[in-house]
C-alpha atoms as an extended CHARMM CRD file, in Angstrom:
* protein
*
       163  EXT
         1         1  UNK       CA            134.8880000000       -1.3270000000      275.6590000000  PROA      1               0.0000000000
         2         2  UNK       CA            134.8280000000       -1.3420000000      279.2420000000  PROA      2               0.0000000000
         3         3  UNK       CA            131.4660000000        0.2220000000      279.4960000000  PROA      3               0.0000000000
         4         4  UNK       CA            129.6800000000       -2.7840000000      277.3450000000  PROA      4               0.0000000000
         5         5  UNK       CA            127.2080000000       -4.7170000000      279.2040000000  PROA      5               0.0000000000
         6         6  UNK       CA            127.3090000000       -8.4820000000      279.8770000000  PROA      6               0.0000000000
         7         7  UNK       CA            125.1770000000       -8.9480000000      277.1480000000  PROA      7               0.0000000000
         8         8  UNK       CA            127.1560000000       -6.6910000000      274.4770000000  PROA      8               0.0000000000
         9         9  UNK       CA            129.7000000000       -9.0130000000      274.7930000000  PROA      9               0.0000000000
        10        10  UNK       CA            127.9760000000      -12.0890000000      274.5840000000  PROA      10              0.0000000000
        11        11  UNK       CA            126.1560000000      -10.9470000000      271.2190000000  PROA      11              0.0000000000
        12        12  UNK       CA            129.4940000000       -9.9840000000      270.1490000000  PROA      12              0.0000000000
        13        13  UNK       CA            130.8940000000      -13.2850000000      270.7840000000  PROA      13              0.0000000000
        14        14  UNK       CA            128.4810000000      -14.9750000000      269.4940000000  PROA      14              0.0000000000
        15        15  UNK       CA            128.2680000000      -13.1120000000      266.0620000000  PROA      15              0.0000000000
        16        16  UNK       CA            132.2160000000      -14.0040000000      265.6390000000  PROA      16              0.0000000000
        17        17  UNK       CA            131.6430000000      -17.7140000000      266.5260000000  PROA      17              0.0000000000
        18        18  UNK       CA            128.7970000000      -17.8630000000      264.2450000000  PROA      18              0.0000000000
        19        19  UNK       CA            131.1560000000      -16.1400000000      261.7420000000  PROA      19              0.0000000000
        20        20  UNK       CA            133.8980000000      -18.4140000000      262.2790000000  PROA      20              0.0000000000
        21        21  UNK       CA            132.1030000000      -21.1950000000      261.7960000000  PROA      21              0.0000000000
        22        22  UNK       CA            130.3250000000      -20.5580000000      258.5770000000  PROA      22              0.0000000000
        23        23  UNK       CA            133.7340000000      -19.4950000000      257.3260000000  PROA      23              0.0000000000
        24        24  UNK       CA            135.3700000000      -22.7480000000      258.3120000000  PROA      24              0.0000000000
        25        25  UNK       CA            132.0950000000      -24.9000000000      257.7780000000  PROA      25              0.0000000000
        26        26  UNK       CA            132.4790000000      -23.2250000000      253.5020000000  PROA      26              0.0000000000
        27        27  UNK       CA            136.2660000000      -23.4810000000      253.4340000000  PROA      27              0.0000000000
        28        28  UNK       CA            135.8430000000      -27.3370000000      254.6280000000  PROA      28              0.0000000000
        29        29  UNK       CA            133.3630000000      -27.7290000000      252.1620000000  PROA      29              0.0000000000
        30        30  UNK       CA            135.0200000000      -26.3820000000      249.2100000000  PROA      30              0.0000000000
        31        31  UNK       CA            137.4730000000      -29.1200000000      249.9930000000  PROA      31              0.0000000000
        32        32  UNK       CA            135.5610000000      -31.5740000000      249.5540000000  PROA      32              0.0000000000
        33        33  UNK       CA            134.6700000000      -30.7910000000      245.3510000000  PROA      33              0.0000000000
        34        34  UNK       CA            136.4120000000      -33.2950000000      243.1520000000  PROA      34              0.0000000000
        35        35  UNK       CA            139.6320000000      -31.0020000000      242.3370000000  PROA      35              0.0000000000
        36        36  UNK       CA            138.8250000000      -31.5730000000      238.6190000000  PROA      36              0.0000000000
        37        37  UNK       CA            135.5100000000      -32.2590000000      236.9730000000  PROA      37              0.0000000000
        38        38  UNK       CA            134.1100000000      -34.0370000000      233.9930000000  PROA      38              0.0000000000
        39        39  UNK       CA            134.8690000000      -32.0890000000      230.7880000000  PROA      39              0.0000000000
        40        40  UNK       CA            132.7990000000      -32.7300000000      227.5560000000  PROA      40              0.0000000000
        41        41  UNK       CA            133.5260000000      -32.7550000000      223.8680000000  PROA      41              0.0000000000
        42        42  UNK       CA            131.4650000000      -32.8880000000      221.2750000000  PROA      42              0.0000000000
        43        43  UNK       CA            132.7550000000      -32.5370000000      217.6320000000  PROA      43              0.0000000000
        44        44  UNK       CA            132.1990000000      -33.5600000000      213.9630000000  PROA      44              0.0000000000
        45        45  UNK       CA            135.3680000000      -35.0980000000      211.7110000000  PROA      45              0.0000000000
        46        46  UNK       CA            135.6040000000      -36.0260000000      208.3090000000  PROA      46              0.0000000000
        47        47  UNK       CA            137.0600000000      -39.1870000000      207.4910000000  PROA      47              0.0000000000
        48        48  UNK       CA            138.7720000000      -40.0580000000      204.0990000000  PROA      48              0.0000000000
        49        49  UNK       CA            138.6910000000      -44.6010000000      204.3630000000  PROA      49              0.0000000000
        50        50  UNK       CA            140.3960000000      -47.5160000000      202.8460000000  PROA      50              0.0000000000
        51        51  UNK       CA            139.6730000000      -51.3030000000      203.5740000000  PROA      51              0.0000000000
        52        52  UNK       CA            141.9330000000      -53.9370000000      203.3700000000  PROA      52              0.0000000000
        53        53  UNK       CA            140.4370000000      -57.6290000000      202.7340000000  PROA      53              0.0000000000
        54        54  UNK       CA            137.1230000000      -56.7670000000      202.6050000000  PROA      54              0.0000000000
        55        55  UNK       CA            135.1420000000      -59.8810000000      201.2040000000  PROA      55              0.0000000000
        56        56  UNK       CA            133.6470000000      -59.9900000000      197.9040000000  PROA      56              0.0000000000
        57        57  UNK       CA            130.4820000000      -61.6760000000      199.4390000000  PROA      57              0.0000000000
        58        58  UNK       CA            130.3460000000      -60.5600000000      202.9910000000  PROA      58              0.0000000000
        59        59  UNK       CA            129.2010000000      -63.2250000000      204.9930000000  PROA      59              0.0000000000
        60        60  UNK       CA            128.9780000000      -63.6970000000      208.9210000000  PROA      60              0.0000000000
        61        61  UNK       CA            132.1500000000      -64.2730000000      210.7330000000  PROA      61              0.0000000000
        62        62  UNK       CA            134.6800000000      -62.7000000000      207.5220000000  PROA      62              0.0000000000
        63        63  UNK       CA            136.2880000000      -59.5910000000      208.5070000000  PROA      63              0.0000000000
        64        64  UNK       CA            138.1560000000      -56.5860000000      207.0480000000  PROA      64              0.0000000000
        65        65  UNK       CA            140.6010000000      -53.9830000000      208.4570000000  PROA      65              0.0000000000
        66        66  UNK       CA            140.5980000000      -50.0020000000      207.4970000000  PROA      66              0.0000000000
        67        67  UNK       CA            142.2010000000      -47.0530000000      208.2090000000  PROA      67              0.0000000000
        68        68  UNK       CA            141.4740000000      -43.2460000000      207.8260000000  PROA      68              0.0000000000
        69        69  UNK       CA            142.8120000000      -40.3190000000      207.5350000000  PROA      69              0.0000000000
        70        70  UNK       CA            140.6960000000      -36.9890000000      209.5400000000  PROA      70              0.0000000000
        71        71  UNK       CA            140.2460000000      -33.8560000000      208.6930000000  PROA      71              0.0000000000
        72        72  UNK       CA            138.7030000000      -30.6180000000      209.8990000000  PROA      72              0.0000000000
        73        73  UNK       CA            134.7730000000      -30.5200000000      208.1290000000  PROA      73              0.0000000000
        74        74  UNK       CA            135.4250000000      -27.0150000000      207.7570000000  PROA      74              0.0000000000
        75        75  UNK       CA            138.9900000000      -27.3070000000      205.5730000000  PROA      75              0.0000000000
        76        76  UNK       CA            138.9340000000      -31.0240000000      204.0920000000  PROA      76              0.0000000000
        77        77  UNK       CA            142.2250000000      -30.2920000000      203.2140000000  PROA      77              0.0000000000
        78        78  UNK       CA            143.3590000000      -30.1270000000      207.0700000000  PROA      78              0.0000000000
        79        79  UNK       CA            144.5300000000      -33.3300000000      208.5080000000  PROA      79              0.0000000000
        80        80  UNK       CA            144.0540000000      -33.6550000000      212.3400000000  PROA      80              0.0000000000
        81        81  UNK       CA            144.3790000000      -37.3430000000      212.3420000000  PROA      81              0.0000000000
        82        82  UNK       CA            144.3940000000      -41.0100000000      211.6540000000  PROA      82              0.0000000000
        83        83  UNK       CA            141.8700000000      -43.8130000000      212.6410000000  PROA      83              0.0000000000
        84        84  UNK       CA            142.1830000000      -47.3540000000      212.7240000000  PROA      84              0.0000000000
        85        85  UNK       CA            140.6840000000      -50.6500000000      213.5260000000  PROA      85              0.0000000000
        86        86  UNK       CA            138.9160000000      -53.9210000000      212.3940000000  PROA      86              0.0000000000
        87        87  UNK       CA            135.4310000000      -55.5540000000      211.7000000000  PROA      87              0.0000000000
        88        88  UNK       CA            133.7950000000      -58.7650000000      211.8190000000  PROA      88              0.0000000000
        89        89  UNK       CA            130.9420000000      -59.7010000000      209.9290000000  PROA      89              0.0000000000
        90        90  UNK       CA            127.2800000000      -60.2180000000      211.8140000000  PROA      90              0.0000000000
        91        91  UNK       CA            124.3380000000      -61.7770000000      210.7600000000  PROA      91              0.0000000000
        92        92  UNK       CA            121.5530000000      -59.3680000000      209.5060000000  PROA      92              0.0000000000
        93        93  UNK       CA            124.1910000000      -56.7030000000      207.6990000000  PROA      93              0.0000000000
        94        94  UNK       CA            125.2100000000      -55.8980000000      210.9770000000  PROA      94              0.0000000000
        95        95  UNK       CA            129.2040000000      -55.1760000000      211.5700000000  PROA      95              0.0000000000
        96        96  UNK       CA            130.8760000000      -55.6610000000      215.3390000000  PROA      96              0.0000000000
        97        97  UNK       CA            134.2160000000      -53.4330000000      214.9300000000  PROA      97              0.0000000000
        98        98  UNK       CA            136.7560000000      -51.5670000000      217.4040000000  PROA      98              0.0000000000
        99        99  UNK       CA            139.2450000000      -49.3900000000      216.5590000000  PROA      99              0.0000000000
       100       100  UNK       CA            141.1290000000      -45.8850000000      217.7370000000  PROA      100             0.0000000000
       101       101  UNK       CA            141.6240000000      -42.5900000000      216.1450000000  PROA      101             0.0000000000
       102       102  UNK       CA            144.4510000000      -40.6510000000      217.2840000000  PROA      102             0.0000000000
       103       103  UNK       CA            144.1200000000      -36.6670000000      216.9590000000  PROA      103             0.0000000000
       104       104  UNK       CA            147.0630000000      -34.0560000000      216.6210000000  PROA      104             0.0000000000
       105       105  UNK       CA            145.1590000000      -31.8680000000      219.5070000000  PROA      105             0.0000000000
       106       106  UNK       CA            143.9490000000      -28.8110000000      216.5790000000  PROA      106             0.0000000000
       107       107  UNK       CA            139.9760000000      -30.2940000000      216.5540000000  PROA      107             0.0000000000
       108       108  UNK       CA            138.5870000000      -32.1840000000      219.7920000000  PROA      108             0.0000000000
       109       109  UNK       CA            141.9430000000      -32.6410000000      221.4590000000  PROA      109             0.0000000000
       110       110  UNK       CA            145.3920000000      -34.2890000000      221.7360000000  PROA      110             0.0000000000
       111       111  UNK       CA            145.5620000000      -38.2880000000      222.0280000000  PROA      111             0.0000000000
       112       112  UNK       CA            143.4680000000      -41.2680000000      221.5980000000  PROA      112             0.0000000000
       113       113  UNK       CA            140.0800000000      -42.5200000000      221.4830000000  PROA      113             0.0000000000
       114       114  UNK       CA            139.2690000000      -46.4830000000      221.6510000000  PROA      114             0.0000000000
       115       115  UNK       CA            136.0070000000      -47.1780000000      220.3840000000  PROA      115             0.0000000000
       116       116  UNK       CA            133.8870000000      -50.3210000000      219.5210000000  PROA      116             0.0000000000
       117       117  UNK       CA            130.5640000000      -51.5420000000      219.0600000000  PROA      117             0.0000000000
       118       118  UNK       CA            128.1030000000      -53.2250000000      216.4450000000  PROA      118             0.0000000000
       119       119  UNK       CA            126.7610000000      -51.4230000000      213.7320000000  PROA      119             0.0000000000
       120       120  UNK       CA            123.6980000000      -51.6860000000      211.6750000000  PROA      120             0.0000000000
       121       121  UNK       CA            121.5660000000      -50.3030000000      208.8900000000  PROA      121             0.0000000000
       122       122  UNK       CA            119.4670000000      -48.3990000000      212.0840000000  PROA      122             0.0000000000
       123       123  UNK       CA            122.3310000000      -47.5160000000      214.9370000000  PROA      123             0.0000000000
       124       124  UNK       CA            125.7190000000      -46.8790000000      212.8360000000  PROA      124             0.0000000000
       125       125  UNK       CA            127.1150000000      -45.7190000000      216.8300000000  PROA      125             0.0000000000
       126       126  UNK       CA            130.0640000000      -46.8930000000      218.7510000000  PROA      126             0.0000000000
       127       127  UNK       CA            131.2130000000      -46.8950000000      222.5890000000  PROA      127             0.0000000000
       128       128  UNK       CA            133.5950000000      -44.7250000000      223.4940000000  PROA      128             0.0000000000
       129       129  UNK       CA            135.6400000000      -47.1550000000      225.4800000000  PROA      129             0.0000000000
       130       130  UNK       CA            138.4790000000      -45.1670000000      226.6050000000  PROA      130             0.0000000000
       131       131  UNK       CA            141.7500000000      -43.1850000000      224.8930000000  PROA      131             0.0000000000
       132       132  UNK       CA            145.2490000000      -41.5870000000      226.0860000000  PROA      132             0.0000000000
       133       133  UNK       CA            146.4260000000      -38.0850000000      226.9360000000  PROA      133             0.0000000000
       134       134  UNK       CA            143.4020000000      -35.5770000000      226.5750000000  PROA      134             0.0000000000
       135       135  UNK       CA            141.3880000000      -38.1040000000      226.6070000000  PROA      135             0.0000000000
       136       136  UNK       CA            142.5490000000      -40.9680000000      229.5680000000  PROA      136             0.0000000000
       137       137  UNK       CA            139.2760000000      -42.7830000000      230.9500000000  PROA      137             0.0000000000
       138       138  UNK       CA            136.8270000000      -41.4940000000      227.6810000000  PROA      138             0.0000000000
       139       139  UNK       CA            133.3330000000      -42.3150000000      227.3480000000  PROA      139             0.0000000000
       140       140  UNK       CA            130.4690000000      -41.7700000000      225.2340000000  PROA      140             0.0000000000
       141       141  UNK       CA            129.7190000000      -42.4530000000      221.6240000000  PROA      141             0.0000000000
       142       142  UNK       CA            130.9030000000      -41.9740000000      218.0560000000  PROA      142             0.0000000000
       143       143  UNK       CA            128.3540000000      -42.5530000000      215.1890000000  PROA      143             0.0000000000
       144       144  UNK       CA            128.9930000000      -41.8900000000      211.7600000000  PROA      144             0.0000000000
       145       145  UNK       CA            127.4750000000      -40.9450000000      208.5490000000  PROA      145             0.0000000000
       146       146  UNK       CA            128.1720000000      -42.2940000000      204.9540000000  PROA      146             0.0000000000
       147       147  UNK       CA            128.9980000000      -39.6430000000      202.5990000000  PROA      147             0.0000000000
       148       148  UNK       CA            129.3360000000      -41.9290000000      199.3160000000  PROA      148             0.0000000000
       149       149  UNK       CA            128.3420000000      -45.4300000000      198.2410000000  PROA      149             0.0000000000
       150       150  UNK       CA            131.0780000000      -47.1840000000      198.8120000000  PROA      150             0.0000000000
       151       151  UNK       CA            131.7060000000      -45.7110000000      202.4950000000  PROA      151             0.0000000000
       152       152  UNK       CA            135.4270000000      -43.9990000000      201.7600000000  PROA      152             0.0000000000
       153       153  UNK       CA            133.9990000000      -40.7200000000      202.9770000000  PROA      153             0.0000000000
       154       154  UNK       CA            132.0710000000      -40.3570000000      205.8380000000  PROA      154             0.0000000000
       155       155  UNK       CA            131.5550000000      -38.0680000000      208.3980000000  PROA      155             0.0000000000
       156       156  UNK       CA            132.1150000000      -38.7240000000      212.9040000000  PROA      156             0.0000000000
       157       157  UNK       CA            130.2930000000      -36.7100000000      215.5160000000  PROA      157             0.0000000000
       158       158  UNK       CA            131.5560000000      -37.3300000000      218.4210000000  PROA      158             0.0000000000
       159       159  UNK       CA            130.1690000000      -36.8580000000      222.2420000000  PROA      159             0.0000000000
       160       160  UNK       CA            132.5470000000      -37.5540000000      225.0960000000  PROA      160             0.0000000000
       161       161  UNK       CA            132.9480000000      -37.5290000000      228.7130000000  PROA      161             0.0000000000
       162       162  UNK       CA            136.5180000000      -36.9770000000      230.4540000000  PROA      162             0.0000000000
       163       163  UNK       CA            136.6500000000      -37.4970000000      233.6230000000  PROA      163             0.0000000000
């Protein structure tokens, strides 16, 4: 190019600078994005219950224990996990309980999910307070639906934030 003009050069220059730049200025950038982010599940479970010690008379402050076996809505006959936990008795038929399910990793994902709230007659919801494996650091909710009377069948939807 040694017939360019002062000014061919400086254009030239200037368009590679400007170049470099927005090249570095993105590249920095995309370093800065969290390096994984928040993943969401949302899924329904059907739970098969027993209770241990529940009181004839519930009254505030008596509590019971249960435990579940989960299954794929879709094939009842497809385990994909266990839940446990306990419940105290409130005042005005509410119930404060916490508990975890554990999940093979077939619906939802592989691990555990602590969970624990008050229910009532109105809100029959949970906290997602954390879990293991797929889901380490969960949040969200868990409510649940009563598919008989006497609450041995019910079905979970749960919505859940990993981070």
């Amino acid at each position: 190019y040694p017939t360019e003009g002062k000014d061919d050069m400086g254009r030239r220059s200037a368009f590679v600078f400007s170049v470099t730049a927005t090249l570095t200025a993105l590249g920095l950038g995309g370093l800065a994005i969290p390096a994984s982010a928040a993943t969401e599940y949302h899924f329904k479970l059907f739970e098969k219950q027993s209770f241990q010690s529940v009181p004839a008379n519930p009254e505030p402050g008596k509590g019971f224990r249960y435990k579940g076996k989960m299954f794929d809505p879709q094939n009842r006959d497809n385990r994909v996990g266990s839940d446990r936990g306990k419940c105290t008795i409130k005042p005005r038929d509410a119930v404060k309980c916490e508990g975890t399910v554990h999940l093979n990793g077939e619906i939802g994902g592989l691990g555990d999910i602590a969970y624990r709230g008050t229910a009532t007659r109105r809100d029959s919801s949970f906290n997602v307070v954390g879990g293991s494996d797929d889901f380490e650091g969960a949040t969200g909710e868990t409510g649940f639906r009563n598919l008989n009377r006497d609450g041995t069948k019910i079905m979970t939807n749960w919505d859940l934030v990993v981070p």
